[in-house]
XYZ file of C-alpha atoms in Angstrom:
317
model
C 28.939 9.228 -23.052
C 25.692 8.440 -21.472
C 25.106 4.392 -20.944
C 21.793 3.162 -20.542
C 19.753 0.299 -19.449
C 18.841 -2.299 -21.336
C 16.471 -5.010 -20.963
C 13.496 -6.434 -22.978
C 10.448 -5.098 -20.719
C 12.574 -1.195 -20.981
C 12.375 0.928 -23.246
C 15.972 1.632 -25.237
C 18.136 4.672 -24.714
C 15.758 6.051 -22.198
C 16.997 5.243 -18.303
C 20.932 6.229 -17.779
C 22.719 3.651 -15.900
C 23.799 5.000 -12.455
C 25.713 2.626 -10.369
C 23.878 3.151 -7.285
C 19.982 2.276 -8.913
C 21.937 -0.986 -10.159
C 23.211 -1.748 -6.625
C 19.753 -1.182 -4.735
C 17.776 -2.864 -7.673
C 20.750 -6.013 -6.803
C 19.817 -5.724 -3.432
C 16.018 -5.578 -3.849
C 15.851 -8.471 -5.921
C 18.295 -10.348 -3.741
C 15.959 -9.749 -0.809
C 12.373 -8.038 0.552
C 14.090 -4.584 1.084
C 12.735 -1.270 2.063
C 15.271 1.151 0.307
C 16.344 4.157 1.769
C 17.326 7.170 -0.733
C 17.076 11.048 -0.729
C 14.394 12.662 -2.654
C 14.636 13.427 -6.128
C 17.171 10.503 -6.842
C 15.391 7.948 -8.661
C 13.705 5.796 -5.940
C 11.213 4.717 -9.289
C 13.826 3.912 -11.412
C 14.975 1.116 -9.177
C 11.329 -0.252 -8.880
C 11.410 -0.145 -12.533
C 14.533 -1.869 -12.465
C 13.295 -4.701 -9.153
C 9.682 -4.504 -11.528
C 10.927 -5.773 -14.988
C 13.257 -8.527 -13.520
C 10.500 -10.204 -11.360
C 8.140 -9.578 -14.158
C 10.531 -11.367 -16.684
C 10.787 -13.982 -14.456
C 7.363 -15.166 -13.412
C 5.115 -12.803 -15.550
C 1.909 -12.460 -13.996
C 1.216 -8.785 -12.991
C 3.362 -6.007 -10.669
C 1.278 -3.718 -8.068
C 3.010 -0.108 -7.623
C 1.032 1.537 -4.636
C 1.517 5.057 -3.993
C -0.296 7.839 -1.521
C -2.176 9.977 -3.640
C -3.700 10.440 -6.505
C -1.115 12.541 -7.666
C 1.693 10.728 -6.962
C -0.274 7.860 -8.768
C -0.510 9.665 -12.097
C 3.075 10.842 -11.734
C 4.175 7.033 -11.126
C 1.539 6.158 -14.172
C 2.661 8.247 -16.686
C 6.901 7.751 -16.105
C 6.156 3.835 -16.307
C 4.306 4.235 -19.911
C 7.023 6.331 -20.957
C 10.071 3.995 -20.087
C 8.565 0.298 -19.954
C 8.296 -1.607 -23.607
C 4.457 -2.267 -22.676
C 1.738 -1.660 -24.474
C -0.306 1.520 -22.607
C -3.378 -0.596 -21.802
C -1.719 -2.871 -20.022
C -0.271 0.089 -17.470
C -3.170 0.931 -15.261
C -4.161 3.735 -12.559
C -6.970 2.597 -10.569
C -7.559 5.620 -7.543
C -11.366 6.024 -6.109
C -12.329 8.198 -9.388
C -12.812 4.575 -11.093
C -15.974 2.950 -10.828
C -15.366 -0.633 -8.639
C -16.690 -2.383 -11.366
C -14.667 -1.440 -14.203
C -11.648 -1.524 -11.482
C -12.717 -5.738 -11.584
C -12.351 -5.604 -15.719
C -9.388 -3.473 -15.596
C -7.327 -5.835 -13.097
C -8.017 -8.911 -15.414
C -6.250 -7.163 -18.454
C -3.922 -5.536 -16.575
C -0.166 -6.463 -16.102
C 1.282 -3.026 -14.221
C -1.580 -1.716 -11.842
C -0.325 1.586 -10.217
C -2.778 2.381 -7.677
C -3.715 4.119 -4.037
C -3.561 1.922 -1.742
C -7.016 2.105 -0.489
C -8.452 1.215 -3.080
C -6.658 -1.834 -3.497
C -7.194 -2.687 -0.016
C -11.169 -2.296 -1.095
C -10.968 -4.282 -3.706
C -9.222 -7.515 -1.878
C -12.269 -7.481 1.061
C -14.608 -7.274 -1.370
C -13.052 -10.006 -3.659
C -13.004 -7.928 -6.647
C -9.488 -8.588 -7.800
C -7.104 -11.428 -5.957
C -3.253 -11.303 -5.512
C -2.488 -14.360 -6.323
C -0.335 -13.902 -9.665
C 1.020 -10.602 -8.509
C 4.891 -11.161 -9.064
C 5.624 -8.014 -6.931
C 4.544 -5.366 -4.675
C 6.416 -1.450 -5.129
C 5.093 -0.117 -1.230
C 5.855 3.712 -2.368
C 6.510 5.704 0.786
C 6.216 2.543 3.122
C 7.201 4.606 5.729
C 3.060 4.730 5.952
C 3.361 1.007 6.841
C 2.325 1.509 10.371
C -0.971 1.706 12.538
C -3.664 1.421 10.324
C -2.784 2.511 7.082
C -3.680 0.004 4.360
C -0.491 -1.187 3.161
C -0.545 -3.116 6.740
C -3.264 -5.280 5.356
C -2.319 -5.187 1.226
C 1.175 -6.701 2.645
C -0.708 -9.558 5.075
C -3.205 -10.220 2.128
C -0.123 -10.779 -0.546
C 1.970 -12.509 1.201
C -0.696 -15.225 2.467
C -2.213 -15.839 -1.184
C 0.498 -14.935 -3.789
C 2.437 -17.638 -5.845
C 5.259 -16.002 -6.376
C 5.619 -12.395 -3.096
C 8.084 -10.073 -3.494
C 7.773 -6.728 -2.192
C 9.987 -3.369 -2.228
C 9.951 -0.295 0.133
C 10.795 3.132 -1.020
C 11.229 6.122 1.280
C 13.629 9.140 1.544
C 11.847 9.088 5.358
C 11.768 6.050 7.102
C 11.564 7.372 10.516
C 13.636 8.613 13.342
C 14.095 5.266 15.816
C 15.004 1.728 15.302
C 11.525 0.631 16.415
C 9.779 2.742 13.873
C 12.176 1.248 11.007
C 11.296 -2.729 12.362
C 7.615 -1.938 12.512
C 7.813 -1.329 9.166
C 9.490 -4.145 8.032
C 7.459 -5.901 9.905
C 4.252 -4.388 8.606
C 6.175 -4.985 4.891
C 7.641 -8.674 5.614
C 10.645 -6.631 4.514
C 13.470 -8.618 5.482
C 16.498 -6.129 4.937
C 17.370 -2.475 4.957
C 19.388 -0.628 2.031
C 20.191 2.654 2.220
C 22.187 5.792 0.320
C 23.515 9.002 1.370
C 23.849 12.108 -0.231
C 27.480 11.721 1.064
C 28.034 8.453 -0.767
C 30.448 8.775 -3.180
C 28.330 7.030 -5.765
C 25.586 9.209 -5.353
C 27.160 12.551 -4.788
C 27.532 13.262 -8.331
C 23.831 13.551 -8.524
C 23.089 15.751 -6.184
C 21.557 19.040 -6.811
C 21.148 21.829 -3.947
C 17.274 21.639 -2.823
C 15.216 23.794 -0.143
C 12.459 21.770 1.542
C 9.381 23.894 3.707
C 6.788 21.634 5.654
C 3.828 22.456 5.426
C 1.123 20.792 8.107
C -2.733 21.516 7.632
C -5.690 20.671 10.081
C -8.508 18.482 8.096
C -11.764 20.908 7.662
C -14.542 21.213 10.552
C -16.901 19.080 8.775
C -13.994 16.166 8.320
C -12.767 16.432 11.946
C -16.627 15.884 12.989
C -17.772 12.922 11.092
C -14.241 11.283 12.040
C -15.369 11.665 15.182
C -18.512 10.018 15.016
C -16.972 7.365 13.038
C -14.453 6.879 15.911
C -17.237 7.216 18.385
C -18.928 4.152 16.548
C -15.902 2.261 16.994
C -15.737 3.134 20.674
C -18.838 1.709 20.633
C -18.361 -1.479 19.160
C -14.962 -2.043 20.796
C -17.155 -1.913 24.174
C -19.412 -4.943 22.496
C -16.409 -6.593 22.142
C -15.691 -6.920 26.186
C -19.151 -7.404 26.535
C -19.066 -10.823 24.314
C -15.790 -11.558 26.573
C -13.388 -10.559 24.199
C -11.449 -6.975 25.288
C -9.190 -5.358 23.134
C -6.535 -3.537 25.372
C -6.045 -0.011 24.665
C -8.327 -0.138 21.193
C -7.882 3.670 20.226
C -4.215 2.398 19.266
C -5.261 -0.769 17.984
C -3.716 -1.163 14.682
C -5.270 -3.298 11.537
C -2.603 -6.278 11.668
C -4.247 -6.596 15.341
C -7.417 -6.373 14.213
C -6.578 -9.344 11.781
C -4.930 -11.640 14.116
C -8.043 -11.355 15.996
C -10.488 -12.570 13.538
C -8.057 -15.372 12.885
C -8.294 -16.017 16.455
C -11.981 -15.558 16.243
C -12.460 -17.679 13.460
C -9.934 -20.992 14.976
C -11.828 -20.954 18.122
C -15.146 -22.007 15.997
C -13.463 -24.810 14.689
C -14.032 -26.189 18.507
C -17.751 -26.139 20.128
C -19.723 -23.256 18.133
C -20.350 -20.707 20.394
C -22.922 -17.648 19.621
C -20.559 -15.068 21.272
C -18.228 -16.111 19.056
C -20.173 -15.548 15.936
C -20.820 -11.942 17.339
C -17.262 -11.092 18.116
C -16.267 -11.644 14.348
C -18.678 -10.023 13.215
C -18.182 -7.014 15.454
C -14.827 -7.306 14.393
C -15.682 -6.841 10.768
C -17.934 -4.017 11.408
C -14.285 -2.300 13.201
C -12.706 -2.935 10.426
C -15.220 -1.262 7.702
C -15.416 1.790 9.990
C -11.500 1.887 10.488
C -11.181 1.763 7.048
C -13.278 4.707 6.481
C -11.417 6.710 9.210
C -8.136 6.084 6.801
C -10.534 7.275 4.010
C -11.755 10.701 5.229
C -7.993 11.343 6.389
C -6.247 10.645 3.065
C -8.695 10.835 -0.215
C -11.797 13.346 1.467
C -15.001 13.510 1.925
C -16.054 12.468 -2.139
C -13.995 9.467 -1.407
C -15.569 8.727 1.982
C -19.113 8.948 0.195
C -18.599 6.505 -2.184
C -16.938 4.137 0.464
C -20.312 4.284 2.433
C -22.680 3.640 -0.518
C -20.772 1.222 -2.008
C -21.035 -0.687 1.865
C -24.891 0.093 1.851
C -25.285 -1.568 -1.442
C -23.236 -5.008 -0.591
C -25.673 -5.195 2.642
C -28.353 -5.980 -0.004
């Protein structure tokens, strides 16, 4: 006999109970946790299960981020099926929705399942705020290095929200110790949880899988305006020295660096204003916009990377 899970915010008779979801969802809500399980063993289900707790508890809205667009619509469509929700109140936001009906969509919605650069759009522009989110799903966090915009989502949340809690889900988190803390760092994860295939509560599960790896070179055109966008920051990284200000080694400069410098930036003008000052954070900012569109053409395209540019060249009127 099949037992499932029940709680008000999920749907009856519709996720079976497996001990080791409970136990990671425990963990999870015990503690920021980045969760370690194979693929194709529920990592959702237990942000369902970490989602509709915190949700019950403080309300407000839950953020599942995810890669791609795919993966979004995936992640959409399993939480309208299972949660006890009505469907408008589930929302996929991915660059495909117009900013502006992004900022309507975020007031009405309570689940927002979304890439994670758009969010991390919408928060420098001030289009949405994170202040009521209850929690944050990071879906592959292993992504949660360098530059990649859960680095910032995570620093944004965890500075303005009433209420942070965040998850990690991976089946990869990476092959050293140091790769593992820098994303818990990046996360403000603050504890590790992970299952085996060889656990003996997950073993019954397990179904025989082949993997192949595929790796593909971005297009000619791509590879060449990335490198004019990285020339520009070359560029502006150079302005920074000149104003006094040198960023050591700034073509691994991640964005959580880039962000403790403008807060540097920005205490030092609470002393005696100085010009160069003024410049550096806005040099700073102009990094950051051109970083951001670096991510851009890597993960969403050049359709993506369009829209990111006019959208800047309308808010400098």
């Amino acid at each position: 006999m099949t037992n499932y899970i029940k709680h008000p915010l999920i749907q009856s008779d519709m996720v079976e109970q497996r001990l080791y979801q409970l136990d990671l969802a425990g963990r999870a809500l015990s503690s920021t946790t980045l969760i370690v399980l194979p693929t194709g063993l529920g990592k959702t289900i237990v942000s369902l299960l970490v989602i509709a707790a915190r949700m019950e508890k403080f309300g407000g809205k839950a953020l599942v981020l995810s890669p791609t667009k795919p993966l979004v619509e995936q992640h959409a469509a399993f939480f309208k099926k299972v949660m006890n929700m009505h469907e408008e109140h589930i929302i996929t936001f991915t660059g495909s929705v117009a900013p502006e009906k992004r900022a309507e969509l975020w007031k009405n919605g309570k689940l927002i399942v979304s890439t994670p650069q758009v969010i991390e759009n919408d928060i420098i522009t001030k289009r949405i705020s994170l202040d009521d989110v209850c929690h944050i799903t990071f879906d592959e966090a292993h992504r949660a290095v360098g530059n990649y915009a859960y680095t910032y989502i995570a620093e944004k949340y965890f500075e303005n929200a009433k209420n942070p809690h965040c998850l990690g889900i991976t089946a990869s988190p990476g092959s050293t110790d140091e790769k593992i803390s820098e994303v818990c760092e990046a996360l403000h994860i603050r504890s590790v949880a992970v299952k085996t295939e060889s656990d003996s509560d997950v073993r019954p599960y397990i179904h025989k899988k082949e993997i192949e790896w595929i790796k593909i070179d971005l297009p000619k055109d791509m590879t060449e305006i990335k490198g004019l966008l990285e020339k520009v920051m070359e560029e502006r990284f150079t302005k920074l020295t000149e104003l006094g200000f040198p960023v050591h080694n700034p073509k691994f400069v991640n964005k959580k660096e880039l962000l403790g410098m403008q807060k540097k930036l920005q205490e030092e003008l609470r002393g005696l204003p100085d010009p160069s000052v003024y410049a550096a954070i806005s040099v700073v900012a102009e990094i950051m916009k051109v970083n951001h569109a670096v991510e851009i053409i890597e993960t969403q395209g050049m359709e993506s990377l369009r829209k990111y540019m006019e959208r800047l060249e309308h808010e400098a009127y």
